[in-house]
Amino acid sequence: MNERQLRILRELGESGSVTATAEALLMTPSAVSQQLRLLQRSIRVPLTERDGRRLVLTDAGQVLAGAAIEVEIALARARHSMEEFVDQPDARVAVAAFHSAAAAFFPLLLGQAAPKGPRLSLSDEDVAQEHFPRLTRDYDLVLAHRLDRAPLWPATLTARTLLREPLDIALPADHPLATERQLTPRDVADQPWITVDDGFPLMATVDAIATAANRRLDIVHRINDFTVAAEVVAAGGGLALMPRWTTRPHPALVLKPLRGVHARRHIDVLHRPERAARRAVRRVLTALDRAAAAIRSRDAQA
């Protein structure tokens, strides 16, 4: 039993014939008859009977046709509720981001918030690259990062790149290498290093530096939070790889471009395709695009 079959039964009771039912529902008479046979299979008592050349409803058929009206009302209410939900401009939108993206994007999103705009629910989620897609089950939008040449996100998700951000070498302002315009893997390979945990995107670039310099790096600290890593670098704890635009400026640090390896990451926004059907989610996606443009323009003005 389904909505279509109940609608056919109801129309048959009102129109009085299979032909008239087919015309009213823009179907063929054979299709109407087929659906009625399928409906009858799920009901233990006859729903229709012959009255001369006409097919009419039995008492049981009339009861079910009356119930079909209630089904139509309930479905209409459900559709209306869904339309309101989808089109609601001030609905709640849950956004998750890894730490440095959260620090860069969340204040800009909140700064763009309108009184009748989406109600943001912000969370920080610092996970390994392979785990970002899972977060789309719990959040409407997920800010994730991957290296420029890393595998793409699963095809079941919608992904859009907000930023293609260079990765620089962070070192103390008084470090001997701080006066160089650019650094190479050989320049930095003999220094102590602060890196992220294995499985996080930046580790692939750290490994590329070691490969290009043909030596194993001396990794002395593993710190995922760039704010904490910056303090350790400033204190002389080692060099670190840091994103150019989303790293919070530190007065005792300098960032130097790295040449000789491909050092850039994507900041992507991920979501399940159906989430973008909601008006509020689309508005936050637009706000993220504006925030990304603001982050890029700050670098151009620096």
Tab-separated table of C-alpha atoms in Angstrom:
chain	number	residue	atom	x	y	z
A	1	MET	CA	0.000	0.000	0.000
A	2	ASN	CA	1.365	3.395	-0.966
A	3	GLU	CA	0.257	6.989	-1.449
A	4	ARG	CA	-0.282	6.588	-5.201
A	5	GLN	CA	-2.496	3.539	-4.822
A	6	LEU	CA	-4.620	5.223	-2.145
A	7	ARG	CA	-5.049	8.272	-4.373
A	8	ILE	CA	-6.246	6.037	-7.216
A	9	LEU	CA	-8.715	4.244	-4.937
A	10	ARG	CA	-10.085	7.544	-3.676
A	11	GLU	CA	-10.458	8.914	-7.206
A	12	LEU	CA	-12.194	5.736	-8.352
A	13	GLY	CA	-14.741	6.138	-5.576
A	14	GLU	CA	-15.405	9.739	-6.613
A	15	SER	CA	-15.342	9.377	-10.411
A	16	GLY	CA	-17.063	6.001	-10.656
A	17	SER	CA	-14.974	4.396	-13.415
A	18	VAL	CA	-11.450	3.321	-14.276
A	19	THR	CA	-11.484	5.461	-17.426
A	20	ALA	CA	-12.517	8.612	-15.560
A	21	THR	CA	-9.928	7.877	-12.843
A	22	ALA	CA	-7.202	7.497	-15.458
A	23	GLU	CA	-8.172	10.818	-17.089
A	24	ALA	CA	-8.211	12.641	-13.757
A	25	LEU	CA	-4.794	11.333	-12.726
A	26	LEU	CA	-3.190	11.547	-16.194
A	27	MET	CA	-2.672	7.782	-16.338
A	28	THR	CA	-3.682	5.026	-18.698
A	29	PRO	CA	-6.617	2.782	-17.717
A	30	SER	CA	-4.284	-0.238	-17.712
A	31	ALA	CA	-1.928	1.508	-15.275
A	32	VAL	CA	-4.871	2.324	-12.991
A	33	SER	CA	-6.014	-1.301	-13.071
A	34	GLN	CA	-2.493	-2.541	-12.322
A	35	GLN	CA	-2.146	-0.290	-9.270
A	36	LEU	CA	-5.545	-1.386	-7.982
A	37	ARG	CA	-4.502	-5.049	-8.310
A	38	LEU	CA	-1.285	-4.341	-6.374
A	39	LEU	CA	-3.267	-2.582	-3.648
A	40	GLN	CA	-5.723	-5.449	-3.407
A	41	ARG	CA	-2.870	-7.908	-2.765
A	42	SER	CA	-2.091	-6.145	0.514
A	43	ILE	CA	-5.716	-6.133	1.728
A	44	ARG	CA	-7.542	-9.281	2.876
A	45	VAL	CA	-11.047	-8.183	1.834
A	46	PRO	CA	-12.244	-7.027	-1.612
A	47	LEU	CA	-11.944	-3.308	-2.249
A	48	THR	CA	-13.847	-3.156	-5.552
A	49	GLU	CA	-16.670	-4.997	-7.241
A	50	ARG	CA	-18.487	-4.948	-10.567
A	51	ASP	CA	-21.749	-3.042	-10.876
A	52	GLY	CA	-22.737	-3.820	-14.430
A	53	ARG	CA	-19.933	-2.438	-16.572
A	54	ARG	CA	-18.722	-0.162	-13.807
A	55	LEU	CA	-16.065	-0.886	-11.160
A	56	VAL	CA	-17.198	0.485	-7.812
A	57	LEU	CA	-15.903	0.412	-4.258
A	58	THR	CA	-17.055	-2.126	-1.719
A	59	ASP	CA	-17.778	-1.037	1.833
A	60	ALA	CA	-14.178	-1.897	2.696
A	61	GLY	CA	-12.988	0.098	-0.300
A	62	GLN	CA	-15.014	3.113	0.846
A	63	VAL	CA	-13.476	2.890	4.332
A	64	LEU	CA	-9.972	2.795	2.858
A	65	ALA	CA	-10.789	5.626	0.450
A	66	GLY	CA	-11.927	7.715	3.407
A	67	ALA	CA	-8.653	6.931	5.182
A	68	ALA	CA	-6.830	8.008	2.024
A	69	ILE	CA	-8.172	11.516	2.586
A	70	GLU	CA	-6.502	11.603	5.993
A	71	VAL	CA	-3.285	10.344	4.422
A	72	GLU	CA	-3.431	13.149	1.841
A	73	ILE	CA	-3.953	15.713	4.601
A	74	ALA	CA	-1.040	14.334	6.633
A	75	LEU	CA	1.229	14.293	3.592
A	76	ALA	CA	0.257	17.847	2.672
A	77	ARG	CA	1.106	18.966	6.194
A	78	ALA	CA	4.414	17.099	6.041
A	79	ARG	CA	5.304	18.729	2.713
A	80	HIS	CA	4.408	22.143	4.075
A	81	SER	CA	6.541	21.558	7.165
A	82	MET	CA	9.489	20.469	5.022
A	83	GLU	CA	9.097	23.474	2.734
A	84	GLU	CA	9.182	25.757	5.771
A	85	PHE	CA	12.235	23.935	7.132
A	86	VAL	CA	14.110	24.079	3.826
A	87	ASP	CA	13.292	27.743	3.218
A	88	GLN	CA	13.765	28.999	6.776
A	89	PRO	CA	16.441	31.752	6.583
A	90	ASP	CA	17.239	31.806	10.309
A	91	ALA	CA	17.535	28.064	10.861
A	92	ARG	CA	20.403	26.558	12.840
A	93	VAL	CA	23.478	25.668	10.780
A	94	ALA	CA	26.185	23.542	12.410
A	95	VAL	CA	29.717	24.265	11.178
A	96	ALA	CA	32.862	22.361	12.168
A	97	ALA	CA	36.435	23.349	11.346
A	98	PHE	CA	39.955	22.267	12.237
A	99	HIS	CA	41.746	24.600	14.635
A	100	SER	CA	43.524	27.093	12.392
A	101	ALA	CA	40.569	27.369	9.992
A	102	ALA	CA	38.244	27.873	12.946
A	103	ALA	CA	40.424	30.707	14.249
A	104	ALA	CA	40.474	32.384	10.833
A	105	PHE	CA	36.924	31.790	9.605
A	106	PHE	CA	34.700	31.735	12.689
A	107	PRO	CA	35.178	35.406	13.683
A	108	LEU	CA	34.488	36.462	10.086
A	109	LEU	CA	31.337	34.341	9.949
A	110	LEU	CA	30.089	35.825	13.199
A	111	GLY	CA	30.923	39.316	11.940
A	112	GLN	CA	28.692	38.757	8.906
A	113	ALA	CA	25.773	37.394	10.940
A	114	ALA	CA	22.475	39.200	10.322
A	115	PRO	CA	19.629	39.500	12.876
A	116	LYS	CA	17.362	37.250	10.802
A	117	GLY	CA	20.129	35.163	9.283
A	118	PRO	CA	21.229	31.601	10.041
A	119	ARG	CA	21.858	30.706	13.671
A	120	LEU	CA	25.421	29.426	13.689
A	121	SER	CA	26.538	26.531	15.873
A	122	LEU	CA	30.354	26.426	15.686
A	123	SER	CA	32.645	23.573	16.727
A	124	ASP	CA	36.353	22.812	16.401
A	125	GLU	CA	37.235	19.337	15.183
A	126	ASP	CA	40.921	18.569	14.714
A	127	VAL	CA	41.058	15.141	13.096
A	128	ALA	CA	43.215	13.214	10.668
A	129	GLN	CA	42.461	13.892	7.008
A	130	GLU	CA	40.675	10.575	6.455
A	131	HIS	CA	38.191	11.351	9.232
A	132	PHE	CA	36.853	14.667	7.913
A	133	PRO	CA	34.187	13.041	5.688
A	134	ARG	CA	32.676	11.302	8.722
A	135	LEU	CA	32.037	14.660	10.348
A	136	THR	CA	29.478	15.503	7.652
A	137	ARG	CA	27.085	13.120	9.403
A	138	ASP	CA	26.950	15.418	12.437
A	139	TYR	CA	27.514	18.863	10.913
A	140	ASP	CA	25.930	20.751	8.033
A	141	LEU	CA	29.285	22.124	6.859
A	142	VAL	CA	32.815	20.918	7.597
A	143	LEU	CA	35.996	22.898	6.926
A	144	ALA	CA	38.707	20.377	6.110
A	145	HIS	CA	42.261	20.573	4.810
A	146	ARG	CA	44.289	18.458	2.436
A	147	LEU	CA	47.557	18.928	0.600
A	148	ASP	CA	47.520	20.142	-2.981
A	149	ARG	CA	48.290	16.726	-4.444
A	150	ALA	CA	46.402	14.617	-1.927
A	151	PRO	CA	43.508	12.366	-3.010
A	152	LEU	CA	40.172	14.090	-3.530
A	153	TRP	CA	37.340	13.774	-1.038
A	154	PRO	CA	34.758	10.982	-1.549
A	155	ALA	CA	32.475	11.512	-4.535
A	156	THR	CA	29.447	11.119	-2.245
A	157	LEU	CA	30.233	14.530	-0.725
A	158	THR	CA	30.076	18.010	-2.180
A	159	ALA	CA	33.442	19.756	-1.757
A	160	ARG	CA	34.491	23.275	-2.678
A	161	THR	CA	37.904	24.844	-2.158
A	162	LEU	CA	37.833	28.065	-0.152
A	163	LEU	CA	41.585	28.710	-0.025
A	164	ARG	CA	44.756	27.320	-1.568
A	165	GLU	CA	47.109	28.321	1.195
A	166	PRO	CA	50.925	28.317	1.007
A	167	LEU	CA	52.834	26.532	3.768
A	168	ASP	CA	55.847	28.413	5.136
A	169	ILE	CA	58.706	27.702	7.513
A	170	ALA	CA	58.172	29.330	10.915
A	171	LEU	CA	61.314	30.303	12.831
A	172	PRO	CA	62.265	32.739	15.580
A	173	ALA	CA	62.772	36.320	14.418
A	174	ASP	CA	66.375	36.222	15.667
A	175	HIS	CA	67.219	32.915	13.962
A	176	PRO	CA	70.211	33.049	11.555
A	177	LEU	CA	67.932	31.967	8.685
A	178	ALA	CA	65.418	34.731	9.384
A	179	THR	CA	67.195	37.131	7.023
A	180	GLU	CA	66.814	34.827	4.011
A	181	ARG	CA	64.102	35.618	1.473
A	182	GLN	CA	63.371	31.949	0.821
A	183	LEU	CA	64.475	28.673	2.328
A	184	THR	CA	65.255	25.298	0.802
A	185	PRO	CA	64.929	21.823	2.315
A	186	ARG	CA	68.729	21.691	2.758
A	187	ASP	CA	68.629	24.999	4.692
A	188	VAL	CA	66.235	23.599	7.290
A	189	ALA	CA	66.902	19.855	7.371
A	190	ASP	CA	69.577	20.036	10.079
A	191	GLN	CA	67.350	21.977	12.500
A	192	PRO	CA	65.180	20.540	15.310
A	193	TRP	CA	61.554	20.272	14.177
A	194	ILE	CA	58.074	20.693	15.591
A	195	THR	CA	55.496	18.742	13.563
A	196	VAL	CA	51.902	17.573	13.721
A	197	ASP	CA	50.912	13.999	14.515
A	198	ASP	CA	51.109	11.306	11.869
A	199	GLY	CA	48.008	11.138	9.673
A	200	PHE	CA	47.513	14.911	9.594
A	201	PRO	CA	47.941	16.547	6.171
A	202	LEU	CA	51.047	18.622	6.892
A	203	MET	CA	53.115	15.538	7.658
A	204	ALA	CA	53.300	14.703	3.941
A	205	THR	CA	55.066	18.018	3.294
A	206	VAL	CA	57.399	17.478	6.249
A	207	ASP	CA	58.278	14.093	4.761
A	208	ALA	CA	58.849	15.753	1.372
A	209	ILE	CA	61.313	18.176	2.962
A	210	ALA	CA	63.272	15.255	4.405
A	211	THR	CA	63.252	13.476	1.050
A	212	ALA	CA	64.399	16.580	-0.852
A	213	ALA	CA	67.220	17.157	1.659
A	214	ASN	CA	68.116	13.456	1.620
A	215	ARG	CA	68.213	13.206	5.380
A	216	ARG	CA	65.958	12.328	8.279
A	217	LEU	CA	64.543	15.308	10.172
A	218	ASP	CA	65.092	15.602	13.910
A	219	ILE	CA	61.480	15.771	15.140
A	220	VAL	CA	61.596	16.798	18.784
A	221	HIS	CA	57.989	17.931	19.408
A	222	ARG	CA	54.595	16.966	18.004
A	223	ILE	CA	51.988	19.678	18.423
A	224	ASN	CA	48.793	19.910	16.361
A	225	ASP	CA	47.664	23.350	17.504
A	226	PHE	CA	49.517	26.047	15.534
A	227	THR	CA	49.045	28.590	18.334
A	228	VAL	CA	50.893	26.336	20.752
A	229	ALA	CA	53.477	25.410	18.113
A	230	ALA	CA	54.148	29.104	17.483
A	231	GLU	CA	54.964	29.645	21.145
A	232	VAL	CA	57.351	26.688	21.122
A	233	VAL	CA	59.055	27.968	17.954
A	234	ALA	CA	59.385	31.437	19.496
A	235	ALA	CA	60.958	29.871	22.582
A	236	GLY	CA	63.628	28.231	20.453
A	237	GLY	CA	62.147	24.750	20.433
A	238	GLY	CA	62.659	24.221	16.702
A	239	LEU	CA	61.296	25.079	13.271
A	240	ALA	CA	57.763	24.296	12.127
A	241	LEU	CA	55.716	24.221	8.965
A	242	MET	CA	52.832	26.694	9.229
A	243	PRO	CA	50.088	27.973	6.920
A	244	ARG	CA	50.681	31.507	5.693
A	245	TRP	CA	47.198	33.011	5.988
A	246	THR	CA	45.434	31.213	8.836
A	247	THR	CA	48.312	31.231	11.325
A	248	ARG	CA	47.802	33.935	13.922
A	249	PRO	CA	50.671	36.479	13.691
A	250	HIS	CA	53.263	36.189	16.451
A	251	PRO	CA	55.633	39.093	17.194
A	252	ALA	CA	58.617	36.798	17.798
A	253	LEU	CA	58.143	34.676	14.654
A	254	VAL	CA	58.768	35.068	10.944
A	255	LEU	CA	57.387	32.937	8.137
A	256	LYS	CA	59.634	32.204	5.183
A	257	PRO	CA	58.537	30.692	1.847
A	258	LEU	CA	59.870	27.245	1.083
A	259	ARG	CA	61.071	26.343	-2.393
A	260	GLY	CA	62.106	22.964	-3.698
A	261	VAL	CA	59.004	21.098	-2.516
A	262	HIS	CA	55.308	21.516	-3.235
A	263	ALA	CA	54.110	23.254	-0.055
A	264	ARG	CA	50.458	24.255	-0.253
A	265	ARG	CA	47.224	23.037	1.271
A	266	HIS	CA	43.577	23.292	0.317
A	267	ILE	CA	41.009	24.493	2.810
A	268	ASP	CA	37.802	22.905	1.559
A	269	VAL	CA	34.218	23.070	2.754
A	270	LEU	CA	32.550	19.655	2.738
A	271	HIS	CA	28.889	18.781	3.035
A	272	ARG	CA	26.405	16.131	2.081
A	273	PRO	CA	24.582	17.254	-1.079
A	274	GLU	CA	21.149	17.321	0.542
A	275	ARG	CA	22.285	19.841	3.167
A	276	ALA	CA	22.564	22.555	0.498
A	277	ALA	CA	18.834	22.270	-0.191
A	278	ARG	CA	18.334	24.395	2.928
A	279	ARG	CA	18.341	28.131	2.390
A	280	ALA	CA	20.198	28.794	5.650
A	281	VAL	CA	23.039	26.437	4.670
A	282	ARG	CA	23.403	28.126	1.277
A	283	ARG	CA	23.660	31.497	3.013
A	284	VAL	CA	26.480	30.226	5.239
A	285	LEU	CA	28.287	28.837	2.179
A	286	THR	CA	28.135	32.304	0.631
A	287	ALA	CA	29.447	33.794	3.886
A	288	LEU	CA	32.368	31.339	3.835
A	289	ASP	CA	33.253	32.468	0.298
A	290	ARG	CA	33.270	36.088	1.475
A	291	ALA	CA	35.405	35.170	4.480
A	292	ALA	CA	37.924	33.380	2.251
A	293	ALA	CA	38.132	36.444	0.006
A	294	ALA	CA	38.763	38.627	3.064
A	295	ILE	CA	41.567	36.332	4.237
A	296	ARG	CA	43.241	36.455	0.817
A	297	SER	CA	42.928	40.255	0.626
A	298	ARG	CA	44.576	40.668	4.031
A	299	ASP	CA	47.631	38.860	2.672
A	300	ALA	CA	47.688	41.059	-0.420
A	301	GLN	CA	47.628	44.189	1.764
A	302	ALA	CA	50.371	42.936	4.088
